CSV table of C-alpha atoms and ligand atoms in Angstrom, one decimal:
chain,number,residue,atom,x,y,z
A,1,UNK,CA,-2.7,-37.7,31.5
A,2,UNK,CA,0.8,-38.3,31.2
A,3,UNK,CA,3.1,-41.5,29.3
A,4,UNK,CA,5.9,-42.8,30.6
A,5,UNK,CA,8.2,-44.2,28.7
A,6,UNK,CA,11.2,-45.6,31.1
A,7,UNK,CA,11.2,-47.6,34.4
A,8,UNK,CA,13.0,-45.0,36.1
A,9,UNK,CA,10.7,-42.2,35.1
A,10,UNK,CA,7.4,-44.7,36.0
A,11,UNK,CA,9.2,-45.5,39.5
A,12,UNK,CA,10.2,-41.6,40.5
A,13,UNK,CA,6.2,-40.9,39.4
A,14,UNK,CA,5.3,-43.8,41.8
A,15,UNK,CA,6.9,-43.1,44.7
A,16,UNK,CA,5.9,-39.6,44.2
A,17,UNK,CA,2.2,-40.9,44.4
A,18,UNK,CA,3.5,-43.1,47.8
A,19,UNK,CA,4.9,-40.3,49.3
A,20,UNK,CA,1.6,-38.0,49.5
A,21,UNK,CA,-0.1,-41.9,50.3
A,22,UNK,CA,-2.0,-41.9,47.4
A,23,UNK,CA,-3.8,-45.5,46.6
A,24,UNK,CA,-2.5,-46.9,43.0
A,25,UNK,CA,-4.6,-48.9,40.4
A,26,UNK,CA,-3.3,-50.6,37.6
A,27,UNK,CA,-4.5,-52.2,34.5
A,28,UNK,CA,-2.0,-54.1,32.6
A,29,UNK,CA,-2.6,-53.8,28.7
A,30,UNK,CA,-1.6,-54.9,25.3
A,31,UNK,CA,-3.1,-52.1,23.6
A,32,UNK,CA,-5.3,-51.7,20.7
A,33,UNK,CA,-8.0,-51.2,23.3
A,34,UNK,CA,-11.9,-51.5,23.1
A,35,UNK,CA,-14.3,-51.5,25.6
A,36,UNK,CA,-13.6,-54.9,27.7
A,37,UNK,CA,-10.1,-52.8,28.3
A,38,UNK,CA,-12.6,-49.8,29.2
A,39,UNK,CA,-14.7,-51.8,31.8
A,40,UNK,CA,-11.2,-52.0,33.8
A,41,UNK,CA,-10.0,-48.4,33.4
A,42,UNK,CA,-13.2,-47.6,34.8
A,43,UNK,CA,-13.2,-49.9,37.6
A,44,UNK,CA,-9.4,-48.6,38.4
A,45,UNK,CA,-10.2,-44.7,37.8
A,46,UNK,CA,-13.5,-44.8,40.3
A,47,UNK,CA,-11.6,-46.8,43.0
A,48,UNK,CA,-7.8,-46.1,43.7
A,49,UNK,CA,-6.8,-42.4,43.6
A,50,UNK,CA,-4.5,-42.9,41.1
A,51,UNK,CA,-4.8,-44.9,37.5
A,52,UNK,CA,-1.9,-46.4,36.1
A,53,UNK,CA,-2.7,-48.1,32.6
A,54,UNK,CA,0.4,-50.1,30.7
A,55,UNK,CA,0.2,-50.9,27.2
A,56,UNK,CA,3.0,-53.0,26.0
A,57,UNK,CA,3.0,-55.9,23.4
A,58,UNK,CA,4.8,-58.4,25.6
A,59,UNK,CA,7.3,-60.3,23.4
A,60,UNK,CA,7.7,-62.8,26.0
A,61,UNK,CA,4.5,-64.3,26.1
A,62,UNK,CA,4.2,-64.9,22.6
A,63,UNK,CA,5.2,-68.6,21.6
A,64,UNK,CA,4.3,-67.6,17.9
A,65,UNK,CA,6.0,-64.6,16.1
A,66,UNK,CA,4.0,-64.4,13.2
A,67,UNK,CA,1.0,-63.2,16.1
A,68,UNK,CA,3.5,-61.0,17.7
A,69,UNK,CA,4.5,-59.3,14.4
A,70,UNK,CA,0.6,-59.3,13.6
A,71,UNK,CA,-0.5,-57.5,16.6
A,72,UNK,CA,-2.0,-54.3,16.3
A,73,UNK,CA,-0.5,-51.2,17.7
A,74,UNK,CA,-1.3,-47.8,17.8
A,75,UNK,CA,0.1,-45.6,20.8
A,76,UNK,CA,-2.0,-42.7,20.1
A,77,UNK,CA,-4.9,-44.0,19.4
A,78,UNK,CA,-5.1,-45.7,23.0
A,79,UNK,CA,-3.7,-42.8,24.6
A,80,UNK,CA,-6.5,-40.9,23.3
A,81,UNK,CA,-9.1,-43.4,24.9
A,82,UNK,CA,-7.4,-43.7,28.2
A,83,UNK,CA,-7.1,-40.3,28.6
A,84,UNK,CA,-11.2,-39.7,28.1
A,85,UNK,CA,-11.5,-42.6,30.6
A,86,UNK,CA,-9.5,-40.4,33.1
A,87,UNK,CA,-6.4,-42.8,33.4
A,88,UNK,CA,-4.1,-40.5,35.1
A,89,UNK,CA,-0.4,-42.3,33.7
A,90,UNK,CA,0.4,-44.7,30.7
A,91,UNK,CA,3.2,-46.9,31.1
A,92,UNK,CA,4.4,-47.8,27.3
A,93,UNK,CA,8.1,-48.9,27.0
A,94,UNK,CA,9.9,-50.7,24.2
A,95,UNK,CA,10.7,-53.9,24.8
A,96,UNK,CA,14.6,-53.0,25.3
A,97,UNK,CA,13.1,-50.5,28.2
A,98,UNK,CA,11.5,-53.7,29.9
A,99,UNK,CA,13.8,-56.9,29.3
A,100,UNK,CA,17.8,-57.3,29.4
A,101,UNK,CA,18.3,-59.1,26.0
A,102,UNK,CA,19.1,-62.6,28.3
A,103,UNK,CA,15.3,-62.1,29.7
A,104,UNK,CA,14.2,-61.6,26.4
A,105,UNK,CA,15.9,-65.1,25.7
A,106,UNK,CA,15.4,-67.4,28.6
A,107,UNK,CA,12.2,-68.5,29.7
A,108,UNK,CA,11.0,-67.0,32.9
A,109,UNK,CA,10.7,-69.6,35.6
A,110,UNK,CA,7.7,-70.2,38.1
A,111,UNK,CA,6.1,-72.6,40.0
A,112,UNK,CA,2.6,-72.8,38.6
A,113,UNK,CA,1.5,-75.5,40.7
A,114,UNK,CA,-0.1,-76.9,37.5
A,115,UNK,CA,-2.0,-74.3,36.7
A,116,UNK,CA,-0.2,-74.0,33.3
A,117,UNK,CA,-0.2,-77.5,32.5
A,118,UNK,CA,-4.1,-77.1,30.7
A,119,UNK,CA,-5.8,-75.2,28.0
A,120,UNK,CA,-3.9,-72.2,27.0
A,121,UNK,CA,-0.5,-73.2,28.9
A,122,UNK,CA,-0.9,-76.5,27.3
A,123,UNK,CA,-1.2,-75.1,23.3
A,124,UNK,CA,0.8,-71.7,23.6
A,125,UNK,CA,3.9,-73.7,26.3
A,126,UNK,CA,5.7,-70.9,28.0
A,127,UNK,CA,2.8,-68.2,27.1
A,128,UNK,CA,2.0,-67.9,31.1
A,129,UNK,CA,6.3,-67.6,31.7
A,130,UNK,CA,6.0,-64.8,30.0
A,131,UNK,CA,2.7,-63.2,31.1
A,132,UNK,CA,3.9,-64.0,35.1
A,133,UNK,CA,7.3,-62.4,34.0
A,134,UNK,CA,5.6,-59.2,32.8
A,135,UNK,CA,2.7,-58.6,35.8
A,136,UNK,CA,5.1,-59.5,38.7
A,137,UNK,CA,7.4,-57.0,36.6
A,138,UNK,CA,4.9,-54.6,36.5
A,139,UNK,CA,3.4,-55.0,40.2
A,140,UNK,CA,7.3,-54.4,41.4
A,141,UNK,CA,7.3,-51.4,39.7
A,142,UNK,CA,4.0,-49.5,39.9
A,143,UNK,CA,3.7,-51.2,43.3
A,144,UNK,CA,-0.6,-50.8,43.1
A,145,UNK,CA,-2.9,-51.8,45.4
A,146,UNK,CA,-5.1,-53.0,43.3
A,147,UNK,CA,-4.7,-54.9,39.5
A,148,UNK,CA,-7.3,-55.3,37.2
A,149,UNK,CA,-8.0,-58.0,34.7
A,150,UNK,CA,-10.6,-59.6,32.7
A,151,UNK,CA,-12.3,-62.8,33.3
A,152,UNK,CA,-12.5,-62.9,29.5
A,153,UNK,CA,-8.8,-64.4,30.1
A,154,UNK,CA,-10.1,-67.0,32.5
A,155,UNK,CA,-6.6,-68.9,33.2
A,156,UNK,CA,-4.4,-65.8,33.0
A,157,UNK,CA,-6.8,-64.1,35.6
A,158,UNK,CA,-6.3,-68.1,38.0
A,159,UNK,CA,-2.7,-67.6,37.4
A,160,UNK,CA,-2.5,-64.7,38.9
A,161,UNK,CA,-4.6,-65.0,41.5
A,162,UNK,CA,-1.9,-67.5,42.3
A,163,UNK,CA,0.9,-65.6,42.0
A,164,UNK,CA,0.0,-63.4,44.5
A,165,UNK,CA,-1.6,-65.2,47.0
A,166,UNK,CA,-0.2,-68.7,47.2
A,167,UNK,CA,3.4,-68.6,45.2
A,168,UNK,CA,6.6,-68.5,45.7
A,169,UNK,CA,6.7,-64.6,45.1
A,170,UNK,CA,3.4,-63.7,47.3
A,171,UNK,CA,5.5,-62.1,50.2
A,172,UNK,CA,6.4,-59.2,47.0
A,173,UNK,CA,3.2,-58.2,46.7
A,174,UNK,CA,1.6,-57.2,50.3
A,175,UNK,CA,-1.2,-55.1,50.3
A,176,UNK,CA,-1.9,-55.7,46.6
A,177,UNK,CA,-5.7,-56.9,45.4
A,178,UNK,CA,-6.2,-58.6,42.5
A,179,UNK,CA,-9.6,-57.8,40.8
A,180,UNK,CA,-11.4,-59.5,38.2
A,181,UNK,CA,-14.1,-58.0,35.9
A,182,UNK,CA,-16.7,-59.6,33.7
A,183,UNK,CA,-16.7,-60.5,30.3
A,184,UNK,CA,-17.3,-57.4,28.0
A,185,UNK,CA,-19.4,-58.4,25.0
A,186,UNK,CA,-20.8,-56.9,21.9
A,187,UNK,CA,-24.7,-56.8,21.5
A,188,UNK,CA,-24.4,-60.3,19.5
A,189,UNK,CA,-22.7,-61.8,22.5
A,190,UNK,CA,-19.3,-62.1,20.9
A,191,UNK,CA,-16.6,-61.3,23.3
A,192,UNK,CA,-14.9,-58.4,22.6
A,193,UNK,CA,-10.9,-58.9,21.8
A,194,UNK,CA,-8.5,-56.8,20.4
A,195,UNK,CA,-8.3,-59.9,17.4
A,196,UNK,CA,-11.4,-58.9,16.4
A,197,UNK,CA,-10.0,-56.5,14.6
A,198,UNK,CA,-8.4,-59.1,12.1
A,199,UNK,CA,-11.8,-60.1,11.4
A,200,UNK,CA,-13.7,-59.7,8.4
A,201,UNK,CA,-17.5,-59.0,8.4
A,202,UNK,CA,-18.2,-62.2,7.7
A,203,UNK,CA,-16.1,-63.7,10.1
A,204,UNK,CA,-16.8,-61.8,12.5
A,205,UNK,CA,-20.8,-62.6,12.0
A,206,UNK,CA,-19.5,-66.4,11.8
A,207,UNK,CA,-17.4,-65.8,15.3
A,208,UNK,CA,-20.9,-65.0,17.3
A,209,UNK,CA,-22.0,-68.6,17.1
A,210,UNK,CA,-19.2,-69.4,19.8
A,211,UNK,CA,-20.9,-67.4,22.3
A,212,UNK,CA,-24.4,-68.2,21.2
A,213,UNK,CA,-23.8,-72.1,21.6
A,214,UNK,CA,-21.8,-71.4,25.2
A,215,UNK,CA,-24.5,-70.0,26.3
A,216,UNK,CA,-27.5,-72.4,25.1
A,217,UNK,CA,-24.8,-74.9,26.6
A,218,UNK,CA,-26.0,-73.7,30.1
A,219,UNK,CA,-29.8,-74.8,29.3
A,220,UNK,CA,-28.7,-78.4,27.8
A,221,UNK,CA,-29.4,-81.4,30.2
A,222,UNK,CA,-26.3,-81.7,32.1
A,223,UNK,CA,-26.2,-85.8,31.4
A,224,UNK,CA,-22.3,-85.4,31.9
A,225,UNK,CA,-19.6,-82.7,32.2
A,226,UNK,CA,-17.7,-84.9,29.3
A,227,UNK,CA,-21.4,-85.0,27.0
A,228,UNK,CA,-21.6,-81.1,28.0
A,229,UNK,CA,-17.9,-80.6,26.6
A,230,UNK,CA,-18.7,-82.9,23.6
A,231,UNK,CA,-21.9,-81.2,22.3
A,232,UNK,CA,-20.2,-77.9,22.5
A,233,UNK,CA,-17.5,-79.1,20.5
A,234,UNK,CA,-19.5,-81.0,17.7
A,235,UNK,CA,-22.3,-77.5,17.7
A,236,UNK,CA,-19.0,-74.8,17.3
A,237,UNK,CA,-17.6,-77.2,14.5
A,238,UNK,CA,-20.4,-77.5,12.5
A,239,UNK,CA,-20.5,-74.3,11.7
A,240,UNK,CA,-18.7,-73.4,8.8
A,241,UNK,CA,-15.3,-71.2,9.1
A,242,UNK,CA,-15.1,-72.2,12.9
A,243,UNK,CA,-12.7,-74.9,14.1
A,244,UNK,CA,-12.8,-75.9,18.1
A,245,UNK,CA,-9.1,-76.2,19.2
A,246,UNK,CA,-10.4,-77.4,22.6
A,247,UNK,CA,-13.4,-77.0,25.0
A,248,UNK,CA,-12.3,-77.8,28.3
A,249,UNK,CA,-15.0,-77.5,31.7
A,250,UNK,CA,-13.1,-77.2,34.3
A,251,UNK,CA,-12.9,-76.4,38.2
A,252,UNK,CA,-13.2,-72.2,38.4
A,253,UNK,CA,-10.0,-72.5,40.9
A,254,UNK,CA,-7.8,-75.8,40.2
A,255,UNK,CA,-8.1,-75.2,36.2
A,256,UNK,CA,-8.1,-79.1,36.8
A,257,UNK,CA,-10.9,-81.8,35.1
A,258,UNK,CA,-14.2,-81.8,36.9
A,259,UNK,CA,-17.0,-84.1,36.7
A,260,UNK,CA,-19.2,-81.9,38.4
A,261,UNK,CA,-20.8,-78.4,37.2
A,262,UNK,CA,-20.1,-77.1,40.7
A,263,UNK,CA,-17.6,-73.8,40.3
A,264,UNK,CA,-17.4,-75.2,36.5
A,265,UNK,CA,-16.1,-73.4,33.9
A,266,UNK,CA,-16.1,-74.0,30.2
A,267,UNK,CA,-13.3,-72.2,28.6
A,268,UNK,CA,-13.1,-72.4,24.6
A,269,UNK,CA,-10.0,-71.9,21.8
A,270,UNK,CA,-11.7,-71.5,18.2
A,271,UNK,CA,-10.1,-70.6,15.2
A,272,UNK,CA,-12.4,-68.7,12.8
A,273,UNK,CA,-10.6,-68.4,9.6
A,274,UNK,CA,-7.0,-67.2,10.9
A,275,UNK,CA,-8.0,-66.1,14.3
A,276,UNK,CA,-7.5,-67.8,17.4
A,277,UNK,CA,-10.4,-66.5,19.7
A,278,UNK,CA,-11.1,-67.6,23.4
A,279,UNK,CA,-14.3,-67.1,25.1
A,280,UNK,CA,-15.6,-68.5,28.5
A,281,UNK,CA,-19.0,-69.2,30.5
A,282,UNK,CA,-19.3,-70.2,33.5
A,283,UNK,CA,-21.6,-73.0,34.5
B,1,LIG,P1,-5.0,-57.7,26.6
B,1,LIG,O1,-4.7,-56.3,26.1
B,1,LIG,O2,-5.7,-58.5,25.6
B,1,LIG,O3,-3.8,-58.3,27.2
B,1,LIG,O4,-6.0,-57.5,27.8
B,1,LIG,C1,-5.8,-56.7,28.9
B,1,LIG,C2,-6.8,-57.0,30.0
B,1,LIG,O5,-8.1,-56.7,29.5
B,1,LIG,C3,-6.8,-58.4,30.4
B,1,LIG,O6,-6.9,-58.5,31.8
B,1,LIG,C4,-8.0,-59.0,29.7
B,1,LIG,O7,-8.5,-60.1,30.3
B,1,LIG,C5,-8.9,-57.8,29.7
B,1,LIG,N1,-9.9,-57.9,28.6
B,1,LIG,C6,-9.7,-58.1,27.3
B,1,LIG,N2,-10.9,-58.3,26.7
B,1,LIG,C7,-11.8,-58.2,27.6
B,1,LIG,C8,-13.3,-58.2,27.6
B,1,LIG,N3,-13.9,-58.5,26.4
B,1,LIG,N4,-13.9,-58.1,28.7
B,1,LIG,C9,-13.3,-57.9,29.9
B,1,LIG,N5,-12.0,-57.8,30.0
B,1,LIG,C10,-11.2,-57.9,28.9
């Protein structure tokens, strides 16, 4: 396995890989990665001929530095794991490698059709400029034919499934699929997240009752989406340490308010202590 460092030395090992028509995968990665970020690496090794794997802490997406200086980081460590996974290149650049300092500065502009203007996009506003700024960055460069991301990151995974088939940009990306993969969870049903890691032990056994009340939310009488929504926000709240920022069911494509539990989706910000955790179930 082999890291790149630079854009020109990731786009001479691309076309390299064109060249001899070899299919590309990539995963796009923050780092400090567990086995959720394992479930795509997999995915991507055991169907493309090639496995490209980024990790880069994208300052652009962040709308709160204290989370971006908190963000764990170790570059070894993760090269280590990708390269038992069989990942064939890791794509880690500096953030003066990636962004001119006016990109680092200006918001990144796109057409979301909406799809920004709930949940996540609504707390964290310009989190999604940034993340559409770095993947259409990254699918210009590695070119793949395939992308990989977690449902865990229900929205981000909509957004781009906009991006490249119905936006402005979609003519960039021909040939490229966009994969989704299931929520990777520890035995106890908490999702697994590289915040965990800023959990304590007793958070972190406080942070399963988020999962544990999504899913008994699926055998409640469904009077109402709005009572569904409500329950699950009164259950996670009275549980010491946890703290519901919102609980939103939603369509599974729109993002948009839905008063039926057709295609719903109940996507969930909690705080627990600290930590902003987000988990999803779908209905
Ligand atoms: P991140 O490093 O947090 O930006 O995540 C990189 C990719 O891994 C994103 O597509 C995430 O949705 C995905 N991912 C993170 N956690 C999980 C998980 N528990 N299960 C499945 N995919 C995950």
């Amino acid at each position: 396995m082999q890291i790149i460092t630079t854009k020109k030395g990731l786009q001479a090992t691309v076309a390299a890989c064109k060249q001899i028509n070899k299919t590309i995968g990539l995963v796009p990665t923050m780092g400090a990665l567990h086995d959720g970020h394992a479930s795509l690496v997999k995915r991507c090794v055991a169907e493309n001929d090639v496995c490209f794997v980024s990790v880069f802490v994208n300052p652009t997406q962040f709308n709160n530095k204290e989370d971006l200086a908190k963000y764990p980081r170790n570059l070894e460590k993760d090269a280590q794991f990708l390269c038992d996974l069989g990942a064939d290149f890791v794509f880690a650049p500096t953030p003066e490698e990636m962004y001119s300092e006016e990109e680092m500065n200006t918001t990144f502009s796109f057409d979301f059709a909406g799809l920004d203007q709930v949940m996540e996009g609504k707390m964290r506003p310009g989190h999604f400029n940034g993340v559409v700024q770095v993947v259409s960055r990254l699918f210009y460069l590695v070119q793949p034919n395939r992308a990989y991301f977690g449902e865990k990151d229900f929205q981000q995974l909509a957004i781009i499934h906009h991006m490249v088939e119905r936006s402005s940009l979609k003519d960039t990306f021909d040939n490229l699929r966009i994969i989704g993969c299931p929520i990777v969870r520890e035995a106890s049903g908490l999702a697994l997240s590289s915040r965990n890691e800023r959990l304590s032990e007793d958070e972190k056994k406080t942070a399963i009752n988020i999962s544990r009340i999504l899913k008994e939310s699926l055998t409640w009488p469904r009077t109402s989406v709005k009572e569904v929504e409500q329950r699950v926000v009164d259950e996670i709240n009275q549980v010491p340490g946890l703290e519901v920022e919102y609980y939103s069911i939603v369509d599974g494509t729109t993002l948009q308010e839905t008063d039926t539990f057709d295609n719903a989706v109940g996507c969930v910000t909690v705080y627990c202590g600290p930590v902003r955790l987000i988990d999803n179930i779908k209905y």
